[in-house]
Amino acid sequence: MKEFALMMIGAALVNNVILARFLGLCSFMGVTTRVDTAAGMGLATTFVITVSSMADWAVQTYLLNAYGLGFLRTVTFILVIASAVQFTEMTIKKVSPSLFQMLGIYLPLITTNCAVLGVALLLVEGRMGFLASTMFAFASSVGYSLVMIIFAGLRERLVLANVPRLFAGPPIAFIVAGMLAMAFMGFSGIATS
Amino acid sequence: MLMSVGSLAVMGLTLGSVLGVASRYLAVEADPIEAELQAMLPGSQCGQCGYVGCAQAAAALAKGEAAVTLCPPGGKATAEALAARLGVKVDLSKVSDKGPEIAEVTEEICIGCCRCMKVCPTDAIVGAAKQIHNVIREACTGCSSCVEVCPTEALGMMPIAVTLQHWTWPKPASAHH
């Protein structure tokens, strides 16, 4: 149990998908202009990462490993991820049309969000069991959502700040992202995973 | 070889059918009229109707919340088309139809500030900083957003002048009016 807790903290905070592994930076800069959009994106990505990691684990264990088809890994994983994203898109369109409008192009782009494929490939590398890999994927995506929401909150305040003209907009956002990454380095002592 | 092709094909088929079933259950009933109405509007998203863009205006029209005469750049022709599609009667005498108009730059007083270029929804204005701007006639939809931002009033709406190139005989129906 303690191992699980440590692993989840490690995945969410210490080896954060965005700030430590630098995955999924497109949506990190793209949809973090407002907190509610960022939270919606985080929720959608959490769902996609968790579901596709579960499916990817099954594919890896019962298909790729069992029949020696390891070279098909990227293609099959992308296939699974794309289906999960498509499903999420349909659900969001049905449940919350306004969130669907706000996320816009970034919703189908979860397919190419390297955080999703990155987590799936990390799981293969780690050779974890089903429960452990699902937990790891969920914790990673929670870390992703957390950083998205924190960064959106920062950017909402940045809009009101008196930033020098040349730094206004994306430049100051990148600088703040770097500071946030440095702040997250402080977690590296918590858990050694 | 067969194994890899077969397994990918089976995976694709399975996931595809799952998505197919899901799309049945999660289908959103979109109003088909909405897309049709949107196609009738100019599509320059000028916002003169009070809605954010043409899509929102079309949605309001489909729900019956907006009058068919809402679109100033569309003029009489658009109002007539919308009324015919929605099956409502409309009093066209109140629609001010100045005929098709496009923006024109008075070159003597244009200071080349580039403000009009930035607001043009169809990229119909060309020019550079401190250079005289000009309007590409084929691209201008006559939404008049540029007229409001021009600091020197160099931009104005001009009726499209009839030239030898596009003059036609009046149609018999419109000759009656």
Coordinates of C-alpha atoms in Angstrom, one line a residue:
Chain A
M1 CA 0.0 0.0 0.0
K2 CA 2.8 2.4 0.9
E3 CA 4.6 1.5 -2.3
F4 CA 1.4 2.4 -4.3
A5 CA 1.1 5.7 -2.4
L6 CA 4.7 6.6 -3.1
M7 CA 4.5 5.6 -6.7
M8 CA 1.4 7.8 -7.2
I9 CA 2.9 10.8 -5.5
G10 CA 6.0 10.2 -7.6
A11 CA 4.0 10.1 -10.8
A12 CA 1.8 13.1 -10.0
L13 CA 4.3 15.5 -8.4
V14 CA 7.9 14.4 -8.6
N15 CA 8.0 13.2 -12.2
N16 CA 5.2 15.4 -13.3
V17 CA 4.2 14.8 -16.9
I18 CA 4.4 18.4 -17.9
L19 CA 7.0 20.0 -15.7
A20 CA 9.5 17.2 -15.3
R21 CA 9.0 15.1 -18.4
F22 CA 8.0 18.0 -20.7
L23 CA 5.1 16.1 -22.3
G24 CA 1.9 17.6 -23.5
L25 CA 3.2 21.2 -23.7
C26 CA 0.9 22.1 -26.6
S27 CA -2.3 21.9 -24.5
F28 CA -0.3 23.3 -21.5
M29 CA 0.2 26.6 -23.4
G30 CA -3.0 26.4 -25.5
V31 CA -5.9 26.0 -23.2
T32 CA -4.6 27.5 -20.0
T33 CA -6.0 31.0 -20.5
R34 CA -9.0 30.3 -18.2
V35 CA -9.2 28.1 -15.2
D36 CA -12.5 26.4 -16.2
T37 CA -11.3 25.5 -19.6
A38 CA -8.1 24.1 -18.2
A39 CA -10.0 22.1 -15.6
G40 CA -12.2 20.7 -18.5
M41 CA -9.2 19.8 -20.5
G42 CA -7.6 18.2 -17.4
L43 CA -10.7 16.1 -16.8
A44 CA -10.9 15.0 -20.5
T45 CA -7.2 14.1 -20.6
T46 CA -7.4 12.3 -17.2
F47 CA -10.2 10.2 -18.6
V48 CA -8.4 9.5 -21.9
I49 CA -5.0 8.7 -20.2
T50 CA -6.6 6.3 -17.6
V51 CA -8.9 4.5 -20.1
S52 CA -6.3 4.2 -22.8
S53 CA -3.6 3.0 -20.4
M54 CA -5.9 0.3 -19.2
A55 CA -6.6 -0.8 -22.8
D56 CA -3.0 -0.4 -23.8
W57 CA -1.9 -2.6 -20.9
A58 CA -4.3 -5.3 -22.1
V59 CA -3.1 -5.0 -25.7
Q60 CA 0.5 -5.1 -24.6
T61 CA 0.1 -8.1 -22.4
Y62 CA -2.3 -10.3 -24.3
L63 CA -1.5 -9.3 -27.9
L64 CA 1.9 -7.8 -28.4
N65 CA 3.9 -9.8 -25.8
A66 CA 2.0 -13.0 -26.3
Y67 CA 2.6 -13.1 -30.1
G68 CA 5.9 -11.2 -30.3
L69 CA 4.4 -8.2 -32.1
G70 CA 6.3 -5.6 -30.1
F71 CA 7.1 -3.6 -33.3
L72 CA 3.4 -2.8 -33.6
R73 CA 3.4 -1.0 -30.3
T74 CA 3.2 2.6 -31.4
V75 CA 0.5 1.9 -34.0
T76 CA -1.7 -0.1 -31.8
F77 CA -1.4 2.4 -28.9
I78 CA -2.3 5.3 -31.2
L79 CA -5.3 3.3 -32.4
V80 CA -6.5 2.8 -28.8
I81 CA -5.8 6.4 -27.9
A82 CA -7.6 7.8 -30.9
S83 CA -10.7 5.7 -30.1
A84 CA -10.6 6.8 -26.5
V85 CA -10.4 10.4 -27.6
Q86 CA -13.2 10.0 -30.1
F87 CA -15.4 8.5 -27.4
T88 CA -14.5 11.4 -25.0
E89 CA -15.3 13.9 -27.7
M90 CA -18.7 12.4 -28.3
T91 CA -19.4 12.3 -24.6
I92 CA -18.4 16.0 -24.0
K93 CA -20.4 17.1 -27.1
K94 CA -23.5 15.4 -25.6
V95 CA -22.9 16.4 -22.0
S96 CA -21.5 19.9 -22.2
P97 CA -21.7 21.7 -25.5
S98 CA -20.2 24.9 -24.1
L99 CA -17.1 23.0 -22.9
F100 CA -17.0 21.4 -26.3
Q101 CA -16.9 24.9 -27.9
M102 CA -14.3 26.2 -25.5
L103 CA -11.9 23.3 -26.0
G104 CA -12.3 23.5 -29.7
I105 CA -9.5 22.0 -31.7
Y106 CA -7.6 20.9 -28.5
L107 CA -10.1 18.2 -27.8
P108 CA -9.4 16.0 -30.9
L109 CA -5.7 17.0 -30.5
I110 CA -5.6 15.0 -27.2
T111 CA -4.9 12.1 -29.7
T112 CA -1.5 13.7 -30.5
N113 CA -0.9 14.9 -26.9
C114 CA 2.4 13.2 -26.3
A115 CA 1.5 12.9 -22.6
V116 CA -1.0 10.2 -23.4
L117 CA 1.3 8.1 -25.5
G118 CA 4.2 9.0 -23.2
V119 CA 2.4 7.6 -20.2
A120 CA 1.4 4.4 -22.1
L121 CA 5.0 3.9 -23.2
L122 CA 6.4 4.6 -19.7
L123 CA 4.1 1.8 -18.4
V124 CA 5.5 -0.7 -20.9
E125 CA 9.0 0.4 -19.9
G126 CA 8.1 -0.1 -16.2
R127 CA 6.6 -3.6 -16.7
M128 CA 4.0 -3.0 -14.1
G129 CA 0.9 -5.1 -13.2
F130 CA -2.6 -4.0 -14.3
L131 CA -3.5 -2.3 -11.0
A132 CA -0.2 -0.6 -10.6
S133 CA -0.2 0.7 -14.2
T134 CA -3.7 2.0 -13.9
M135 CA -2.8 3.8 -10.7
F136 CA 0.3 5.2 -12.3
A137 CA -1.6 6.4 -15.3
F138 CA -4.3 8.0 -13.1
A139 CA -1.8 9.7 -10.9
S140 CA 0.2 11.0 -13.9
S141 CA -3.0 12.5 -15.4
V142 CA -4.0 14.0 -12.1
G143 CA -0.6 15.6 -12.0
Y144 CA -1.2 16.9 -15.5
S145 CA -4.6 18.4 -14.5
L146 CA -3.1 19.9 -11.4
V147 CA -0.4 21.7 -13.3
M148 CA -2.9 22.8 -16.0
I149 CA -5.2 24.4 -13.3
I150 CA -2.3 26.0 -11.4
F151 CA -0.9 27.5 -14.6
A152 CA -4.3 28.7 -15.7
G153 CA -4.8 30.5 -12.4
L154 CA -1.4 32.1 -12.8
R155 CA -2.2 33.2 -16.3
E156 CA -5.5 34.7 -15.2
R157 CA -3.5 36.9 -12.8
L158 CA -0.9 37.6 -15.4
V159 CA -3.5 39.2 -17.6
L160 CA -4.0 41.9 -15.0
A161 CA -0.4 42.4 -14.2
N162 CA 1.6 45.3 -15.7
V163 CA 4.0 43.3 -17.9
P164 CA 6.5 45.1 -20.1
R165 CA 5.0 45.3 -23.6
L166 CA 7.6 43.1 -25.2
F167 CA 7.0 40.3 -22.6
A168 CA 3.2 40.5 -22.7
G169 CA 1.4 37.4 -23.7
P170 CA 3.2 34.1 -24.5
P171 CA 6.7 35.2 -23.5
I172 CA 5.8 35.9 -19.9
A173 CA 3.7 32.8 -19.9
F174 CA 6.8 30.7 -20.9
I175 CA 8.9 32.4 -18.2
V176 CA 6.2 31.7 -15.6
A177 CA 6.1 28.1 -16.8
G178 CA 9.8 27.8 -16.2
M179 CA 9.5 29.2 -12.7
L180 CA 6.6 26.7 -12.0
A181 CA 8.8 23.8 -13.2
M182 CA 11.6 25.0 -10.8
A183 CA 9.1 25.2 -8.0
F184 CA 8.0 21.6 -8.7
M185 CA 11.6 20.5 -8.5
G186 CA 11.2 21.0 -4.8
F187 CA 9.0 17.9 -4.7
S188 CA 11.9 15.7 -5.7
G189 CA 12.8 14.9 -2.1
I190 CA 9.4 13.6 -1.2
A191 CA 9.3 10.2 -2.9
T192 CA 12.1 8.4 -4.7
S193 CA 10.4 6.2 -7.3
Chain B
M1 CA 2.9 -11.0 -41.3
L2 CA -0.6 -12.5 -41.3
M3 CA -0.7 -12.3 -37.5
S4 CA 0.2 -8.6 -37.4
V5 CA -2.2 -7.6 -40.2
G6 CA -4.9 -9.7 -38.7
S7 CA -4.5 -8.4 -35.2
L8 CA -4.5 -4.8 -36.3
A9 CA -7.6 -5.4 -38.5
V10 CA -9.4 -7.1 -35.6
M11 CA -8.5 -4.3 -33.2
G12 CA -9.6 -1.7 -35.7
L13 CA -12.9 -3.4 -36.3
T14 CA -13.6 -3.9 -32.6
L15 CA -12.8 -0.3 -31.7
G16 CA -14.7 1.0 -34.7
S17 CA -17.8 -0.9 -33.8
V18 CA -17.6 0.2 -30.2
L19 CA -17.4 3.8 -31.4
G20 CA -20.2 3.2 -33.9
V21 CA -22.5 2.0 -31.1
A22 CA -21.4 4.9 -28.9
S23 CA -22.2 7.4 -31.5
R24 CA -25.7 6.0 -31.8
Y25 CA -26.3 6.5 -28.1
L26 CA -24.5 9.8 -27.8
A27 CA -25.8 11.4 -30.9
V28 CA -26.6 15.1 -30.5
E29 CA -29.7 16.3 -32.3
A30 CA -28.4 19.3 -34.2
D31 CA -31.0 21.5 -35.9
P32 CA -30.4 20.9 -39.6
I33 CA -32.0 24.3 -40.4
E34 CA -29.2 26.0 -38.4
A35 CA -26.5 25.0 -40.9
E36 CA -28.7 25.9 -43.8
L37 CA -29.4 29.4 -42.3
Q38 CA -25.8 29.9 -41.6
A39 CA -24.9 29.3 -45.2
M40 CA -27.4 32.0 -46.2
L41 CA -25.7 34.6 -44.0
P42 CA -22.6 36.5 -45.3
G43 CA -20.3 34.7 -42.9
S44 CA -18.1 37.7 -42.2
Q45 CA -18.8 37.4 -38.4
C46 CA -19.1 41.2 -38.3
G47 CA -21.4 41.2 -35.3
Q48 CA -23.7 44.0 -36.5
C49 CA -26.7 41.8 -35.6
G50 CA -25.7 41.8 -32.0
Y51 CA -24.7 38.2 -31.9
V52 CA -21.1 37.0 -31.6
G53 CA -20.9 35.6 -35.1
C54 CA -23.0 34.2 -37.9
A55 CA -23.3 30.8 -36.3
Q56 CA -24.9 32.3 -33.2
A57 CA -27.2 34.4 -35.3
A58 CA -28.2 31.3 -37.3
A59 CA -29.0 29.5 -34.0
A60 CA -31.1 32.4 -32.8
L61 CA -32.9 32.5 -36.2
A62 CA -33.6 28.8 -36.0
K63 CA -35.1 29.1 -32.5
G64 CA -37.2 32.0 -33.7
E65 CA -35.6 34.5 -31.3
A66 CA -34.3 36.8 -33.9
A67 CA -36.0 38.6 -36.8
V68 CA -35.1 37.7 -40.3
T69 CA -34.1 41.3 -40.9
L70 CA -31.2 41.1 -38.4
C71 CA -28.4 41.1 -40.9
P72 CA -27.5 44.7 -42.1
P73 CA -24.8 43.6 -44.6
G74 CA -27.1 41.0 -46.1
G75 CA -29.7 43.6 -47.0
K76 CA -33.0 42.7 -48.6
A77 CA -31.8 39.7 -50.5
T78 CA -30.7 37.9 -47.3
A79 CA -33.8 38.8 -45.4
E80 CA -36.0 37.5 -48.3
A81 CA -34.0 34.3 -48.5
L82 CA -34.3 33.7 -44.7
A83 CA -38.0 34.5 -44.7
A84 CA -38.6 32.1 -47.5
R85 CA -36.7 29.3 -45.8
L86 CA -38.3 29.9 -42.4
G87 CA -41.8 30.4 -43.9
V88 CA -42.4 33.7 -42.2
K89 CA -43.8 36.9 -43.7
V90 CA -41.6 39.9 -43.5
D91 CA -42.1 43.6 -44.0
L92 CA -39.2 44.4 -46.3
S93 CA -40.1 48.1 -46.6
K94 CA -38.3 48.8 -43.3
V95 CA -35.1 47.0 -44.4
S96 CA -32.8 49.7 -45.6
D97 CA -31.2 48.3 -48.6
K98 CA -28.7 50.7 -50.1
G99 CA -27.7 48.1 -52.6
P100 CA -24.5 46.3 -52.4
E101 CA -21.7 48.4 -50.8
I102 CA -18.0 47.8 -50.3
A103 CA -15.4 49.7 -48.3
E104 CA -13.2 52.2 -50.1
V105 CA -10.1 54.1 -49.0
T106 CA -9.8 57.8 -49.6
E107 CA -6.2 57.7 -50.4
E108 CA -5.5 61.4 -49.7
I109 CA -6.2 61.1 -46.0
C110 CA -5.1 57.5 -45.3
I111 CA -2.2 57.6 -42.9
G112 CA -1.3 53.9 -43.1
C113 CA -2.0 53.0 -39.5
C114 CA -3.0 49.4 -40.3
R115 CA -6.0 49.4 -37.9
C116 CA -8.5 48.6 -40.6
M117 CA -6.4 45.6 -41.8
K118 CA -6.5 44.1 -38.3
V119 CA -10.3 44.2 -37.9
C120 CA -11.2 43.1 -41.5
P121 CA -12.8 39.6 -41.1
T122 CA -12.1 38.6 -44.7
D123 CA -8.6 40.0 -45.0
A124 CA -9.8 42.3 -47.8
I125 CA -7.6 45.3 -46.9
V126 CA -4.0 45.3 -48.0
G127 CA -1.2 47.7 -47.1
A128 CA 1.6 48.1 -44.6
A129 CA 2.6 50.6 -41.9
K130 CA 2.8 54.1 -43.3
Q131 CA 1.7 52.9 -46.7
I132 CA -1.7 53.8 -48.2
H133 CA -4.1 50.9 -47.7
N134 CA -6.4 49.6 -50.3
V135 CA -9.5 47.3 -50.4
I136 CA -9.6 44.2 -52.5
R137 CA -13.1 44.5 -54.0
E138 CA -13.6 40.8 -54.6
A139 CA -12.9 40.0 -51.0
C140 CA -14.9 42.8 -49.2
T141 CA -18.3 41.7 -47.8
G142 CA -19.4 45.2 -46.8
C143 CA -19.6 44.6 -43.1
S144 CA -18.2 48.1 -42.4
S145 CA -16.1 47.1 -39.3
C146 CA -13.2 49.0 -40.8
V147 CA -15.1 52.2 -41.0
E148 CA -15.5 52.4 -37.2
V149 CA -11.8 52.0 -36.5
C150 CA -10.4 54.4 -39.1
P151 CA -8.9 57.4 -37.2
T152 CA -9.0 59.7 -40.1
E153 CA -12.3 58.7 -41.6
A154 CA -10.5 57.7 -44.8
L155 CA -12.6 54.6 -45.0
G156 CA -16.2 54.8 -46.2
M157 CA -18.8 52.6 -47.7
M158 CA -19.4 53.2 -51.3
P159 CA -22.1 51.6 -53.5
I160 CA -20.5 49.2 -56.0
A161 CA -20.3 51.3 -59.2
V162 CA -21.7 49.7 -62.2
T163 CA -19.0 49.3 -64.8
L164 CA -18.9 48.0 -68.3
Q165 CA -17.4 44.7 -67.0
H166 CA -20.4 43.7 -64.9
W167 CA -23.4 45.6 -66.2
T168 CA -26.3 43.4 -67.0
W169 CA -29.8 43.9 -68.3
P170 CA -32.3 44.3 -65.4
K171 CA -34.2 41.0 -64.9
P172 CA -37.8 41.1 -66.0
A173 CA -39.1 40.4 -62.4
S174 CA -37.1 43.2 -60.8
A175 CA -38.0 45.6 -63.6
H176 CA -41.7 45.3 -62.4
H177 CA -41.0 46.7 -58.9

